[in-house]
Amino acid sequence: NGRILHLKGVVSNLSTALKRELIICQGDSTILSAEISGGATPYRLKWSPALNLINENDNNAIAYPTKSTTYYLTATDNSHCTVIDSTRVLVVKPFTPNLIGSKNVCSGNTVTYTAENPSGFAVDNSWKVDEKGEILTVTNNTVTVLWRRPGNSRLVLSQRVQGTNCDYSKEIMVSITDPPLLNLVGETTVCADKVYKYYTSNNSISMKMWNATGGDIVENTGDTVSVQWSQGHEHYLTMSGYYTEECRTTKTLDIRVEEAPVFNLVGIL
């Protein structure tokens, strides 16, 4: 309720009810709606400042400020009691969202993108990709995209200020390429319990990670590994690495493990 200014010897229950805050897009207008009660009718109303205001003496004035403005309502009843109240109109100026994430990716890889909100207002984010990408997960301000196949694509971020139609967007073009083929060199038919060395000839791959299923890696220099294969049913060697920061590639060798032959020595004792 507004602040009541009493005249000497007069008691009044005059009051006003206003929305404390309104949000509009720059270039739009809003209605300054006031509910007046109590006191002695009729009421006299005046909104101020009068700049960018229509019907300043009405309880439903129209405001179209170019910047955030506090409007004051002075309501006076027939007994000359006065109430002063206020409402603030916040103006959303056009802005461009910030979109952070890689623009050069590899097909088959997932990439996380982050939205930054420069407006100062609470916003709702929405994301869109074309058929070359698939949105996997969305949080409050991030999205994870699986880039499916090579080509040029785009990721679009839209930010809408909550409670308004103020909608602004940002898009980035994404270049999707096939990851380079890994070439793993080493024996694929091996004997159980023996140690074999494997390496890759791809010098452009960094952060090489090796994994041996059905065997033990006994030495790992990054570029080469030595594996001791054991008996069993499933044997394979996998190497993963990064071509770029957002481009992971993987190669797997199927290994066939044979038991070492058993020799029978024949002789005369």
Coordinates of C-alpha atoms in Angstrom, one line a residue:
N1 CA 0.0 0.0 0.0
G2 CA 1.0 3.6 -0.6
R3 CA 2.1 6.1 2.0
I4 CA -0.9 8.0 3.4
L5 CA -0.7 11.7 4.0
H6 CA -3.3 12.8 6.5
L7 CA -4.9 16.2 6.7
K8 CA -5.3 17.7 10.2
G9 CA -8.5 16.4 11.8
V10 CA -9.3 13.9 9.0
V11 CA -9.0 10.1 9.3
S12 CA -8.9 8.1 6.1
N13 CA -8.4 4.5 5.1
L14 CA -7.5 5.4 1.5
S15 CA -5.1 2.8 0.0
T16 CA -3.7 1.8 -3.3
A17 CA -2.5 -1.6 -4.7
L18 CA 0.1 -1.6 -7.5
K19 CA 2.5 -4.2 -9.0
R20 CA 5.9 -3.4 -7.6
E21 CA 7.7 -4.4 -10.7
L22 CA 6.9 -4.8 -14.4
I23 CA 9.3 -5.9 -17.2
I24 CA 9.0 -5.0 -20.9
C25 CA 11.1 -5.2 -24.0
Q26 CA 12.6 -2.0 -25.3
G27 CA 10.0 -0.4 -27.7
D28 CA 7.0 -2.1 -26.0
S29 CA 4.5 -0.6 -23.6
T30 CA 2.7 -1.7 -20.4
I31 CA -0.3 -0.8 -18.4
L32 CA 0.2 0.9 -15.0
S33 CA -2.8 -0.6 -13.3
A34 CA -3.9 0.8 -9.9
E35 CA -6.6 -0.4 -7.5
I36 CA -7.9 2.4 -5.2
S37 CA -9.9 1.6 -2.1
G38 CA -11.2 3.3 1.0
G39 CA -11.4 7.0 1.6
A40 CA -14.1 9.2 0.1
T41 CA -14.9 9.0 -3.6
P42 CA -14.4 10.3 -6.2
Y43 CA -10.6 9.9 -6.5
R44 CA -8.1 12.1 -8.3
L45 CA -5.1 10.3 -9.8
K46 CA -1.8 11.5 -11.2
W47 CA 1.1 9.4 -12.5
S48 CA 4.6 10.9 -12.8
P49 CA 6.9 11.4 -14.5
A50 CA 4.6 12.1 -17.5
L51 CA 7.4 11.4 -20.0
N52 CA 6.5 8.4 -22.3
L53 CA 3.1 8.1 -20.5
I54 CA -0.5 8.1 -21.8
N55 CA -3.5 8.8 -19.6
E56 CA -1.5 10.1 -16.7
N57 CA -4.7 10.7 -14.7
D58 CA -6.2 7.3 -15.2
N59 CA -5.9 4.2 -13.0
N60 CA -4.8 2.3 -16.2
A61 CA -2.1 4.5 -17.6
I62 CA 0.0 3.3 -20.5
A63 CA 3.8 3.6 -20.1
Y64 CA 6.4 3.1 -22.9
P65 CA 9.7 4.1 -21.3
T66 CA 13.0 3.8 -23.2
K67 CA 14.9 2.9 -20.1
S68 CA 14.0 1.5 -16.7
T69 CA 11.8 4.0 -14.8
T70 CA 10.0 4.3 -11.5
Y71 CA 6.5 5.7 -11.8
Y72 CA 4.8 7.4 -8.9
L73 CA 1.0 7.4 -8.4
T74 CA -0.5 10.2 -6.3
A75 CA -4.1 9.3 -5.3
T76 CA -6.3 11.9 -3.6
D77 CA -9.8 11.3 -2.3
N78 CA -12.7 13.7 -1.9
S79 CA -11.6 14.5 1.7
H80 CA -8.2 15.7 0.3
C81 CA -6.4 12.7 1.8
T82 CA -3.5 11.6 -0.3
V83 CA -1.7 8.3 -0.9
I84 CA 1.6 8.1 -2.8
D85 CA 2.6 4.7 -4.3
S86 CA 5.1 3.6 -6.9
T87 CA 5.9 0.9 -9.4
R88 CA 9.1 0.2 -11.4
V89 CA 9.1 -0.6 -15.1
L90 CA 12.2 -2.5 -16.1
V91 CA 13.2 -2.2 -19.7
V92 CA 15.1 -5.1 -21.4
K93 CA 17.5 -3.7 -23.9
P94 CA 18.3 -5.9 -26.9
F95 CA 21.2 -8.2 -26.2
T96 CA 23.1 -11.0 -27.8
P97 CA 23.6 -14.2 -25.7
N98 CA 27.1 -15.6 -25.3
L99 CA 27.6 -19.2 -26.6
I100 CA 30.8 -21.0 -25.6
G101 CA 31.9 -24.2 -27.2
S102 CA 33.9 -25.8 -30.1
K103 CA 33.2 -24.9 -33.7
N104 CA 35.4 -27.6 -35.1
V105 CA 34.4 -31.1 -34.1
C106 CA 34.6 -34.7 -35.2
S107 CA 31.7 -36.9 -36.3
G108 CA 30.7 -39.3 -33.6
N109 CA 31.9 -37.1 -30.8
T110 CA 29.9 -35.3 -28.1
V111 CA 30.5 -31.7 -27.2
T112 CA 29.2 -29.5 -24.3
Y113 CA 28.2 -25.9 -25.0
T114 CA 27.6 -23.2 -22.4
A115 CA 25.2 -20.3 -22.5
E116 CA 26.0 -17.0 -20.8
N117 CA 23.3 -14.4 -20.1
P118 CA 24.5 -10.8 -20.4
S119 CA 21.1 -9.2 -19.9
G120 CA 21.0 -9.1 -16.1
F121 CA 17.5 -10.7 -16.2
A122 CA 16.5 -14.2 -15.5
V123 CA 16.1 -16.1 -18.8
D124 CA 15.0 -19.4 -20.1
N125 CA 17.3 -21.1 -22.6
S126 CA 16.3 -23.2 -25.6
W127 CA 18.5 -25.0 -28.1
K128 CA 18.2 -26.2 -31.6
V129 CA 20.4 -28.2 -34.0
D130 CA 19.8 -29.5 -37.5
E131 CA 19.9 -33.2 -38.6
K132 CA 23.7 -33.5 -38.4
G133 CA 23.5 -33.2 -34.6
E134 CA 21.5 -34.6 -31.8
I135 CA 20.8 -32.9 -28.4
L136 CA 21.6 -35.5 -25.7
T137 CA 21.3 -33.5 -22.4
V138 CA 20.2 -30.1 -21.3
T139 CA 20.8 -28.4 -18.0
N140 CA 20.1 -24.8 -16.8
N141 CA 22.8 -23.3 -19.0
T142 CA 24.5 -26.1 -20.9
V143 CA 23.7 -28.5 -23.7
T144 CA 25.5 -31.6 -24.9
V145 CA 25.4 -32.4 -28.6
L146 CA 26.3 -35.6 -30.5
W147 CA 27.6 -34.5 -33.9
R148 CA 26.6 -37.5 -36.1
R149 CA 28.1 -37.0 -39.5
P150 CA 30.5 -34.7 -41.4
G151 CA 29.5 -31.4 -42.9
N152 CA 28.6 -27.9 -41.8
S153 CA 25.9 -27.5 -39.2
R154 CA 24.8 -24.9 -36.7
L155 CA 23.7 -24.7 -33.1
V156 CA 21.1 -22.0 -32.1
L157 CA 20.7 -20.7 -28.6
S158 CA 17.6 -18.6 -27.8
Q159 CA 17.2 -16.7 -24.5
R160 CA 13.8 -15.4 -23.4
V161 CA 13.6 -13.1 -20.4
Q162 CA 11.2 -14.8 -18.0
G163 CA 7.7 -13.3 -17.9
T164 CA 8.2 -11.4 -21.2
N165 CA 8.3 -11.9 -24.9
C166 CA 11.8 -10.6 -25.1
D167 CA 13.5 -13.3 -27.1
Y168 CA 17.1 -13.0 -28.4
S169 CA 19.3 -15.6 -30.1
K170 CA 22.8 -16.5 -31.0
E171 CA 24.0 -19.2 -33.5
I172 CA 27.4 -20.7 -34.3
M173 CA 28.4 -22.6 -37.4
V174 CA 30.0 -25.9 -36.6
S175 CA 32.3 -27.7 -38.9
I176 CA 32.1 -31.5 -38.5
T177 CA 34.9 -33.7 -40.0
D178 CA 35.5 -37.4 -39.8
P179 CA 38.3 -38.3 -37.3
P180 CA 41.5 -39.6 -38.8
L181 CA 41.9 -43.3 -39.1
L182 CA 44.2 -44.9 -36.5
N183 CA 46.7 -47.4 -37.7
L184 CA 47.7 -49.9 -35.0
V185 CA 50.7 -52.1 -35.8
G186 CA 51.4 -55.4 -34.1
E187 CA 50.8 -59.1 -34.1
T188 CA 47.1 -60.2 -34.1
T189 CA 47.8 -63.9 -33.8
V190 CA 49.8 -64.5 -30.6
C191 CA 50.8 -67.1 -28.1
A192 CA 49.5 -67.1 -24.6
D193 CA 51.8 -65.7 -21.9
K194 CA 54.2 -64.2 -24.4
V195 CA 54.8 -60.4 -24.6
Y196 CA 54.1 -58.5 -27.9
K197 CA 54.7 -54.8 -28.8
Y198 CA 52.2 -52.6 -30.5
Y199 CA 52.4 -49.0 -31.8
T200 CA 50.6 -46.4 -33.9
S201 CA 52.0 -44.5 -36.8
N202 CA 49.6 -41.5 -36.3
N203 CA 51.9 -38.7 -34.9
S204 CA 49.0 -36.3 -35.0
I205 CA 47.1 -38.1 -32.2
S206 CA 47.7 -36.9 -28.6
M207 CA 46.8 -38.2 -25.2
K208 CA 47.0 -41.8 -26.3
M209 CA 45.1 -44.3 -24.0
W210 CA 45.6 -48.0 -24.3
N211 CA 43.4 -50.8 -23.0
A212 CA 44.1 -54.6 -23.4
T213 CA 41.2 -57.0 -22.8
G214 CA 42.4 -60.5 -22.0
G215 CA 45.9 -59.3 -21.5
D216 CA 48.2 -57.3 -19.2
I217 CA 50.0 -54.1 -20.4
V218 CA 53.5 -54.6 -19.0
E219 CA 55.0 -51.4 -20.6
N220 CA 53.4 -48.2 -21.9
T221 CA 55.4 -45.4 -23.4
G222 CA 52.3 -43.6 -24.8
D223 CA 53.2 -44.3 -28.4
T224 CA 53.9 -48.0 -27.8
V225 CA 52.7 -50.7 -25.5
S226 CA 53.9 -54.2 -24.6
V227 CA 51.1 -56.7 -23.8
Q228 CA 51.3 -60.2 -22.3
W229 CA 48.3 -62.1 -23.6
S230 CA 46.6 -64.7 -21.4
Q231 CA 44.4 -67.6 -22.3
G232 CA 40.6 -67.0 -22.6
H233 CA 37.8 -66.2 -25.1
E234 CA 37.9 -62.5 -25.7
H235 CA 41.1 -60.6 -26.6
Y236 CA 41.4 -57.2 -28.1
L237 CA 43.6 -54.1 -27.9
T238 CA 42.0 -50.6 -28.0
M239 CA 43.7 -47.3 -28.4
S240 CA 42.0 -43.9 -28.0
G241 CA 43.4 -40.5 -28.6
Y242 CA 42.5 -36.9 -29.5
Y243 CA 43.1 -35.4 -32.9
T244 CA 41.9 -32.0 -31.6
E245 CA 40.5 -30.9 -28.2
E246 CA 37.0 -32.0 -29.2
C247 CA 37.9 -34.9 -31.6
R248 CA 38.3 -38.3 -30.0
T249 CA 39.1 -41.3 -32.2
T250 CA 39.4 -45.0 -31.3
K251 CA 40.8 -48.1 -32.9
T252 CA 40.5 -51.7 -31.8
L253 CA 42.5 -54.8 -32.8
D254 CA 41.0 -58.2 -32.4
I255 CA 43.6 -60.6 -31.0
R256 CA 43.7 -64.4 -31.5
V257 CA 45.5 -66.2 -28.7
E258 CA 46.8 -69.6 -29.3
E259 CA 48.3 -72.0 -26.8
A260 CA 52.0 -72.6 -27.1
P261 CA 52.6 -76.0 -28.8
V262 CA 53.7 -78.9 -26.5
F263 CA 56.7 -80.8 -27.7
N264 CA 57.1 -84.5 -27.1
L265 CA 60.7 -85.7 -26.9
V266 CA 61.2 -89.2 -28.0
G267 CA 64.3 -91.2 -27.2
I268 CA 65.7 -94.4 -25.8
L269 CA 66.4 -94.4 -22.1

